Coordinates of N, CA and C in Angstrom, one line a residue:
N1 N 4.4 22.0 17.7 CA 3.6 20.9 17.6 C 3.0 20.4 16.6
H2 N 2.6 19.3 16.3 CA 2.2 18.6 15.2 C 1.0 18.0 15.3
Q3 N 0.5 17.7 13.8 CA -0.9 16.7 14.7 C -1.0 15.8 13.7
C4 N -1.1 14.5 14.1 CA -1.4 13.2 13.5 C -2.6 13.2 12.5
N5 N -3.2 12.6 11.0 CA -4.1 13.5 10.4 C -4.6 12.2 10.3
I6 N -4.2 11.1 11.4 CA -5.3 10.1 11.4 C -5.4 9.6 12.3
C7 N -4.6 9.6 13.7 CA -5.2 10.1 14.8 C -6.1 11.0 15.9
L8 N -5.5 12.1 15.0 CA -5.9 13.0 15.6 C -5.0 14.3 16.6
K9 N -4.3 13.4 17.1 CA -3.2 13.3 18.3 C -2.2 14.7 18.0
K10 N -2.0 15.4 19.0 CA -1.0 16.5 18.9 C 0.3 15.9 19.7
T11 N 1.8 16.0 18.9 CA 3.1 15.8 19.8 C 3.7 17.0 19.6
N12 N 4.7 17.1 19.8 CA 5.5 17.6 20.3 C 7.0 17.2 18.6
K13 N 7.2 16.0 18.9 CA 7.9 15.1 18.1 C 7.5 14.0 17.6
F14 N 7.7 13.7 16.0 CA 7.4 12.2 15.4 C 8.4 11.4 16.2
N15 N 7.9 10.4 16.3 CA 8.6 9.3 16.0 C 10.1 9.2 14.7
S16 N 11.3 8.2 15.1 CA 12.2 7.9 13.8 C 11.4 6.4 13.0
D17 N 12.3 6.1 11.8 CA 12.3 4.9 11.9 C 13.8 4.5 11.2
K18 N 13.8 3.7 10.2 CA 15.4 3.4 9.8 C 15.4 4.2 8.8
W19 N 14.3 4.5 7.7 CA 14.3 5.4 6.5 C 14.0 7.1 6.7
H20 N 13.6 7.0 7.8 CA 13.2 9.0 8.0 C 13.5 8.9 9.3
L21 N 13.6 10.4 9.2 CA 13.7 11.0 11.3 C 12.1 11.8 11.3
F22 N 11.8 11.1 12.3 CA 10.9 11.9 13.0 C 9.6 12.1 11.7
C23 N 8.7 10.7 11.6 CA 7.9 10.6 10.8 C 7.2 9.6 11.3
K24 N 7.1 9.2 12.2 CA 5.9 8.1 12.8 C 5.6 8.3 13.6
C25 N 4.3 8.6 14.2 CA 3.1 9.2 14.5 C 2.8 7.9 16.6
P26 N 4.1 8.8 17.5 CA 4.0 8.1 18.4 C 2.8 7.7 19.2
F27 N 1.4 8.1 18.8 CA 0.6 7.1 19.2 C -0.6 6.7 18.4
C28 N -0.5 6.3 17.2 CA -1.2 5.2 16.2 C -0.1 4.8 15.3
A29 N 1.0 5.0 15.3 CA 2.1 4.2 14.6 C 1.7 4.7 13.4
S30 N 1.1 6.0 13.1 CA 1.0 5.5 11.1 C 2.4 6.1 11.3
E31 N 2.7 5.8 9.8 CA 3.8 6.3 8.7 C 3.7 7.3 7.4
I32 N 4.3 8.1 7.6 CA 4.1 8.8 6.1 C 3.4 8.6 5.3
R33 N 3.3 7.0 4.8 CA 2.6 6.5 3.6 C 1.3 6.7 4.3
H34 N 0.9 6.0 5.0 CA -0.7 6.3 5.9 C -1.2 7.8 5.8
R35 N -0.3 8.6 6.3 CA -0.7 10.0 6.5 C -0.9 10.7 5.2
L36 N 0.2 10.1 4.0 CA 0.2 11.0 2.9 C -1.1 10.4 1.8
L37 N -1.3 9.1 2.2 CA -2.7 8.6 1.4 C -3.9 9.4 2.2
N38 N -4.0 9.2 3.6 CA -5.2 10.0 3.9 C -5.4 11.5 3.6
A39 N -4.2 12.3 3.8 CA -4.5 13.2 3.3 C -4.6 13.3 1.8
S40 N -4.0 12.6 0.7 CA -4.8 12.6 -0.4 C -6.1 12.4 -0.5
L41 N -6.7 12.0 0.2 CA -7.8 10.8 -0.2 C -8.6 12.1 0.6
T42 N -8.7 13.0 1.6 CA -8.8 14.0 2.2 C -9.5 15.5 1.5
Y43 N -7.9 15.6 0.8 CA -7.9 17.3 0.8 C -7.6 17.4 -1.3
I44 N -7.7 16.5 -1.7 CA -7.2 16.7 -3.5 C -8.5 15.8 -3.7
E45 N -9.4 16.5 -4.4 CA -10.8 17.3 -4.7 C -10.8 15.7 -5.8
K46 N -10.2 15.9 -7.0 CA -10.1 14.7 -7.9 C -9.8 13.3 -7.1
F47 N -9.6 13.4 -6.5 CA -8.7 12.3 -5.7 C -9.1 11.7 -4.0
S48 N -10.5 12.3 -3.6 CA -11.0 11.9 -2.8 C -11.6 10.6 -2.4
Y49 N -11.7 10.6 -1.2 CA -12.4 9.6 -0.8 C -14.1 10.2 -1.2
K50 N -14.4 10.5 -1.4 CA -15.5 10.7 -2.2 C -16.1 10.0 -3.5
N51 N -14.8 11.1 -4.4 CA -15.0 10.2 -6.2 C -14.0 9.1 -6.0
I52 N -13.8 8.7 -5.3 CA -12.6 7.2 -5.8 C -13.1 6.1 -4.4
V53 N -14.0 6.6 -3.9 CA -14.2 5.6 -2.5 C -15.4 5.2 -2.6
E54 N -16.1 6.2 -2.6 CA -17.6 6.2 -1.5 C -18.8 5.7 -2.9
N55 N -19.4 4.7 -2.0 CA -20.4 3.8 -2.4 C -19.8 3.1 -3.7
K56 N -18.3 3.1 -3.5 CA -17.5 1.8 -5.0 C -17.2 0.6 -3.8
K57 N -17.2 -0.3 -4.6 CA -16.6 -2.1 -4.5 C -15.4 -1.8 -4.3
V58 N -14.5 -2.1 -3.1 CA -13.3 -2.1 -2.8 C -12.7 -3.0 -2.5
L59 N -11.9 -3.5 -2.9 CA -10.7 -4.4 -3.0 C -9.1 -3.8 -2.3
H60 N -9.0 -4.2 -0.8 CA -7.8 -3.5 -0.5 C -6.7 -4.8 0.1
F61 N -5.5 -5.0 -0.7 CA -4.7 -5.3 -0.3 C -3.6 -5.2 0.9
A62 N -3.5 -5.7 1.7 CA -2.4 -5.8 2.8 C -3.3 -4.6 3.6
P63 N -4.7 -4.8 4.2 CA -4.9 -3.7 4.6 C -4.2 -2.9 5.8
E64 N -4.4 -2.0 5.4 CA -3.4 -0.6 6.8 C -4.9 -0.2 8.1
K65 N -4.6 -1.2 8.9 CA -5.3 -1.2 10.2 C -6.1 0.4 10.4
L66 N -4.9 1.5 10.2 CA -5.4 2.5 10.4 C -6.1 3.5 9.5
L67 N -6.2 2.7 8.2 CA -7.3 3.0 6.8 C -8.3 2.6 6.4
S68 N -8.0 1.1 6.5 CA -9.7 0.2 6.4 C -11.1 0.8 7.0
S69 N -10.6 1.3 8.1 CA -12.1 1.3 8.9 C -12.5 2.7 7.8
K70 N -11.8 3.8 8.1 CA -12.4 4.8 7.3 C -12.8 4.7 5.7
I71 N -11.9 3.7 4.5 CA -12.2 3.6 3.6 C -13.7 2.4 3.5
K72 N -13.7 1.8 4.8 CA -15.0 1.0 4.7 C -16.3 1.7 5.0
R73 N -16.0 3.1 5.6 CA -17.2 3.4 5.8 C -17.8 4.4 4.9
Y74 N -17.1 4.6 4.0 CA -17.3 5.1 2.9 C -17.8 4.3 1.5
S75 N -16.6 3.1 1.2 CA -17.1 2.1 0.1 C -18.8 1.5 0.2
K76 N -19.2 1.4 -1.0 CA -20.3 0.6 -0.5 C -19.8 -1.1 -0.1
E77 N -19.0 -1.4 -0.9 CA -18.7 -2.8 -0.4 C -16.9 -2.9 -0.5
Y78 N -16.6 -3.7 0.8 CA -15.3 -3.4 1.2 C -14.2 -4.9 1.8
K79 N -14.0 -5.4 0.7 CA -13.0 -6.7 0.2 C -11.5 -6.5 0.9
T80 N -10.9 -7.4 2.0 CA -9.6 -7.6 1.9 C -9.0 -8.4 1.6
A81 N -7.7 -8.3 1.7 CA -7.1 -9.5 0.4 C -5.5 -9.7 0.6
D82 N -4.8 -10.4 1.1 CA -3.1 -10.6 1.5 C -3.5 -12.0 1.0
F83 N -1.5 -12.2 0.9 CA -1.2 -13.2 0.3 C -0.9 -14.0 1.9
L84 N -1.0 -14.4 2.8 CA -0.8 -14.4 4.0 C 0.7 -15.2 4.2
T85 N 1.9 -14.7 4.6 CA 3.2 -15.6 4.6 C 3.8 -15.7 5.6
P86 N 4.3 -16.2 6.0 CA 4.7 -16.3 7.5 C 5.3 -15.1 8.0
G87 N 5.2 -14.1 9.4 CA 5.4 -13.3 10.0 C 4.7 -12.1 9.3
Y88 N 3.3 -12.1 8.4 CA 2.2 -11.6 8.7 C 1.2 -12.1 9.2
T89 N 0.4 -11.9 9.9 CA -1.3 -11.8 9.9 C -2.3 -10.8 9.6
Y90 N -3.6 -11.5 9.1 CA -4.3 -9.5 9.4 C -5.2 -10.6 9.9
D91 N -6.2 -10.2 10.5 CA -7.5 -10.4 11.0 C -8.6 -10.3 10.0
N92 N -9.6 -11.1 9.8 CA -10.5 -11.2 8.8 C -10.5 -10.8 7.2
I93 N -9.2 -11.6 6.5 CA -8.9 -11.2 5.3 C -9.9 -12.0 4.3
D94 N -10.7 -11.4 3.4 CA -11.7 -12.0 2.7 C -10.8 -12.4 1.9
Y95 N -9.9 -12.3 1.3 CA -9.3 -13.5 0.0 C -7.7 -13.9 0.3
N96 N -7.2 -14.8 0.4 CA -5.5 -15.3 0.6 C -5.7 -15.4 -0.6
I97 N -4.9 -13.9 -1.6 CA -4.5 -14.6 -2.7 C -3.0 -13.7 -2.3
N98 N -2.7 -14.4 -4.2 CA -1.2 -13.7 -4.4 C -2.0 -12.2 -5.3
I99 N -1.5 -10.9 -5.5 CA -2.1 -10.2 -6.1 C -1.7 -10.5 -7.5
S100 N -0.4 -11.5 -8.1 CA -0.3 -11.6 -9.5 C -0.8 -13.0 -9.8
D101 N -2.1 -13.7 -9.1 CA -2.6 -14.5 -10.0 C -3.8 -14.7 -9.2
M102 N -4.7 -13.6 -9.2 CA -6.3 -13.5 -9.1 C -7.4 -14.0 -9.2
S103 N -6.9 -15.3 -9.8 CA -7.5 -16.4 -10.9 C -9.1 -16.4 -10.7
S104 N -9.6 -16.4 -8.4 CA -11.1 -16.4 -8.0 C -11.3 -15.3 -8.2
I105 N -11.3 -14.3 -9.1 CA -11.5 -13.1 -8.7 C -11.9 -12.8 -10.4
K106 N -13.6 -12.3 -10.6 CA -14.0 -12.2 -12.1 C -13.3 -10.9 -12.2
D107 N -13.1 -10.8 -13.9 CA -12.7 -9.7 -14.3 C -13.8 -8.3 -14.0
E108 N -13.4 -7.4 -13.4 CA -14.1 -5.9 -14.0 C -15.1 -6.0 -12.0
S109 N -14.7 -6.9 -11.1 CA -15.5 -7.0 -10.2 C -15.3 -5.9 -9.0
F110 N -14.4 -5.2 -9.7 CA -14.0 -3.9 -7.8 C -13.7 -2.6 -9.0
N111 N -14.3 -1.4 -8.6 CA -14.3 -0.1 -9.0 C -13.0 0.7 -8.1
C112 N -12.3 -0.3 -7.4 CA -11.3 0.6 -6.7 C -10.1 -0.6 -5.9
V113 N -9.0 -0.7 -6.3 CA -8.3 -1.4 -6.1 C -6.9 -0.9 -5.4
I114 N -7.1 -0.9 -4.1 CA -5.6 -0.6 -3.2 C -4.6 -1.5 -2.8
A115 N -3.6 -1.1 -3.3 CA -2.8 -1.8 -2.7 C -1.5 -1.2 -2.4
C116 N -1.2 -0.7 -1.0 CA -0.1 0.0 -0.7 C 1.4 -0.5 0.0
D117 N 2.0 -0.8 -0.6 CA 3.8 -1.4 -0.1 C 3.4 -2.6 -0.2
V118 N 3.2 -3.0 -1.3 CA 2.6 -4.6 -1.4 C 3.7 -5.1 -2.8
L119 N 3.6 -4.4 -4.1 CA 4.3 -4.6 -5.4 C 6.0 -5.2 -5.0
E120 N 6.6 -4.4 -3.8 CA 8.3 -4.9 -3.5 C 8.1 -6.0 -2.8
H121 N 6.8 -6.9 -2.7 CA 6.9 -8.3 -2.2 C 6.7 -9.3 -3.0
V122 N 6.2 -8.9 -3.8 CA 5.6 -10.1 -5.3 C 6.9 -10.1 -6.2
P123 N 7.2 -11.5 -6.5 CA 8.2 -12.3 -7.7 C 7.6 -11.4 -8.9
N124 N 6.2 -11.3 -9.4 CA 6.1 -11.3 -10.7 C 5.3 -9.9 -10.3
H125 N 5.6 -8.5 -10.0 CA 4.8 -7.7 -9.6 C 4.2 -6.9 -11.1
L126 N 4.9 -7.2 -12.0 CA 4.6 -6.5 -12.9 C 3.2 -7.4 -13.8
N127 N 3.0 -8.8 -13.3 CA 1.8 -9.3 -14.1 C 1.3 -8.9 -12.6
G128 N 1.4 -8.4 -11.3 CA 0.4 -8.6 -10.3 C -0.9 -7.1 -10.7
I129 N 0.1 -5.8 -11.7 CA -0.6 -4.4 -12.1 C -1.4 -5.3 -13.1
K130 N -1.0 -6.2 -13.3 CA -2.0 -6.5 -14.7 C -3.0 -6.8 -14.4
E131 N -2.9 -7.5 -13.2 CA -4.3 -8.5 -12.7 C -5.0 -7.9 -11.8
V132 N -4.4 -6.2 -11.4 CA -5.1 -4.9 -10.5 C -6.0 -5.0 -12.1
F133 N -5.2 -4.4 -13.0 CA -6.4 -4.3 -13.9 C -7.4 -4.7 -14.5
R134 N -7.0 -6.0 -14.7 CA -7.8 -7.0 -15.5 C -9.2 -6.9 -14.4
V135 N -9.1 -7.6 -12.6 CA -10.3 -6.8 -12.0 C -11.3 -5.6 -11.4
L136 N -10.1 -4.6 -12.3 CA -10.8 -3.2 -12.2 C -11.8 -3.3 -13.1
T137 N -12.9 -2.8 -12.7 CA -14.0 -2.3 -14.3 C -13.5 -1.3 -14.4
K138 N -14.1 -0.8 -15.3 CA -13.7 0.3 -16.6 C -14.2 1.6 -16.0
G139 N -12.9 2.6 -16.1 CA -13.0 3.7 -15.8 C -12.7 3.6 -14.1
G140 N -12.5 2.8 -13.5 CA -12.2 1.8 -11.9 C -11.1 2.6 -11.7
Y141 N -10.0 2.7 -10.4 CA -9.4 3.4 -9.7 C -8.6 2.1 -9.3
C142 N -7.1 2.4 -9.4 CA -6.2 1.7 -8.4 C -4.9 2.9 -7.9
I143 N -4.8 2.8 -6.7 CA -3.7 2.9 -5.5 C -2.7 2.1 -5.5
F144 N -1.6 2.4 -6.2 CA -0.4 1.8 -5.6 C 0.7 2.2 -4.9
T145 N 1.2 2.2 -3.4 CA 2.1 3.0 -3.3 C 3.3 2.0 -3.2
V146 N 4.7 2.5 -3.2 CA 5.5 1.6 -3.8 C 6.9 2.5 -2.4
P147 N 8.1 1.5 -1.8 CA 8.7 2.0 -1.7 C 10.1 2.8 -2.4
Q148 N 10.3 4.4 -2.3 CA 11.3 4.6 -3.7 C 12.8 4.9 -3.3
K149 N 13.7 4.3 -3.9 CA 14.7 4.9 -3.2 C 15.2 6.6 -4.1
D150 N 15.4 7.2 -3.3 CA 15.6 8.7 -3.9 C 16.8 8.9 -4.6
N151 N 16.7 9.4 -6.2 CA 18.3 9.7 -6.5 C 18.0 8.5 -7.4
L152 N 17.4 7.7 -7.5 CA 17.2 6.5 -8.1 C 16.8 6.1 -9.8
K153 N 17.3 5.8 -10.8 CA 16.4 6.2 -11.6 C 15.6 4.9 -12.4
V154 N 16.4 3.9 -12.1 CA 15.5 2.9 -12.6 C 15.4 1.7 -11.1
T155 N 14.6 1.2 -11.5 CA 13.8 0.1 -10.0 C 15.3 -0.9 -10.1
Y156 N 15.8 -0.8 -9.4 CA 16.7 -1.8 -8.5 C 16.3 -3.3 -7.9
E157 N 16.4 -4.4 -8.9 CA 16.0 -6.2 -8.5 C 17.3 -6.7 -8.6
D158 N 16.9 -7.7 -7.9 CA 18.3 -8.7 -8.5 C 17.8 -9.9 -7.6
A159 N 17.5 -11.1 -8.7 CA 16.8 -12.1 -7.7 C 18.4 -13.1 -6.9
T160 N 19.4 -12.9 -7.0 CA 20.5 -13.7 -7.0 C 20.7 -13.2 -4.8
I161 N 20.5 -12.1 -4.8 CA 20.0 -11.7 -3.5 C 18.8 -12.0 -2.7
T162 N 19.2 -13.5 -2.0 CA 18.2 -14.2 -1.0 C 18.4 -13.7 0.4
S163 N 19.5 -13.5 0.6 CA 19.5 -13.5 2.8 C 18.7 -12.6 3.4
K164 N 18.0 -11.9 4.1 CA 17.7 -11.1 4.8 C 18.5 -10.2 5.1
E165 N 19.9 -10.0 5.3 CA 20.7 -10.0 5.3 C 21.1 -8.2 4.4
D166 N 21.2 -9.4 3.1 CA 21.2 -8.4 1.5 C 20.1 -8.2 1.2
R167 N 18.8 -8.4 0.9 CA 17.9 -8.1 1.3 C 18.1 -6.4 1.8
E168 N 17.9 -6.5 3.3 CA 17.6 -5.6 3.9 C 18.9 -4.1 3.6
R169 N 20.0 -4.6 3.5 CA 20.6 -3.8 3.1 C 20.9 -3.2 1.3
E170 N 20.2 -4.1 0.6 CA 20.2 -4.0 -0.4 C 18.5 -3.0 -1.1
F171 N 17.6 -3.7 0.0 CA 15.9 -3.2 -0.6 C 15.7 -2.7 0.6
G172 N 15.9 -2.5 1.4 CA 15.6 -1.8 2.6 C 14.6 -2.4 3.5
Q173 N 14.1 -3.5 3.2 CA 13.6 -4.6 3.9 C 13.9 -6.1 3.6
Y174 N 14.3 -6.5 5.0 CA 14.5 -8.9 4.5 C 13.2 -9.4 3.8
D175 N 12.1 -8.6 3.8 CA 11.3 -8.9 2.5 C 10.9 -8.5 0.8
H176 N 11.9 -8.0 1.2 CA 12.0 -6.7 -0.4 C 12.1 -7.4 -1.2
L177 N 11.5 -7.6 -2.6 CA 12.6 -7.9 -3.8 C 12.7 -7.2 -4.7
R178 N 12.9 -5.7 -4.3 CA 12.9 -4.8 -5.3 C 13.3 -3.3 -4.1
I179 N 13.5 -2.6 -5.0 CA 13.8 -1.0 -4.6 C 13.4 -0.1 -5.6
F180 N 12.1 0.4 -5.3 CA 11.7 0.8 -6.9 C 12.1 2.2 -7.1
G181 N 12.6 2.8 -8.7 CA 12.8 3.9 -8.9 C 12.5 5.2 -9.3
D182 N 12.9 6.1 -10.3 CA 11.8 7.2 -10.7 C 11.1 6.6 -11.3
D183 N 11.3 5.2 -12.2 CA 10.5 4.6 -13.4 C 9.2 3.8 -13.2
F184 N 9.1 4.0 -12.0 CA 7.9 3.6 -11.3 C 6.6 4.9 -11.4
T185 N 6.0 4.0 -13.2 CA 5.1 5.5 -13.0 C 3.8 4.6 -13.5
L186 N 2.8 4.4 -13.6 CA 1.2 3.8 -14.6 C 0.8 5.5 -15.2

């Protein structure tokens, strides 16, 4: 038996996706990245909801419905952001902005910025990282997750790859612009 740490339901087997066997909850559809982030924020004291999110101003990019209610419950102020593009819809987004250009947000406005599996979609992801650090308060926290390919030493991107089929083959999804390697560290 397995238990999902998001919906807390038990199952004999998780479903598979294109990347991993038996990784998706059959009830809430949470993926490894959702459960890993929730587990980290629940069980690692230094990285806990209490230390990272509780009573903080939080900006959450591409908010995962599975986690946003919990993050919102802990935070002092919870804002959501996304750069709405065709094919993606989110309810109640506070900021329709590109993470690499957040000029509408003042410096040091948030104690925590969360962007899970966002940077692979962003043409200028390095500028996105700089912008996140600009809007973070001193001593603030950012949580980035990115899809990484096993045993890939250096992030792979190629701007000449433009077709959906080629991007899916090379980067894992049709709207990804890169696949991150072991060099993705902050």
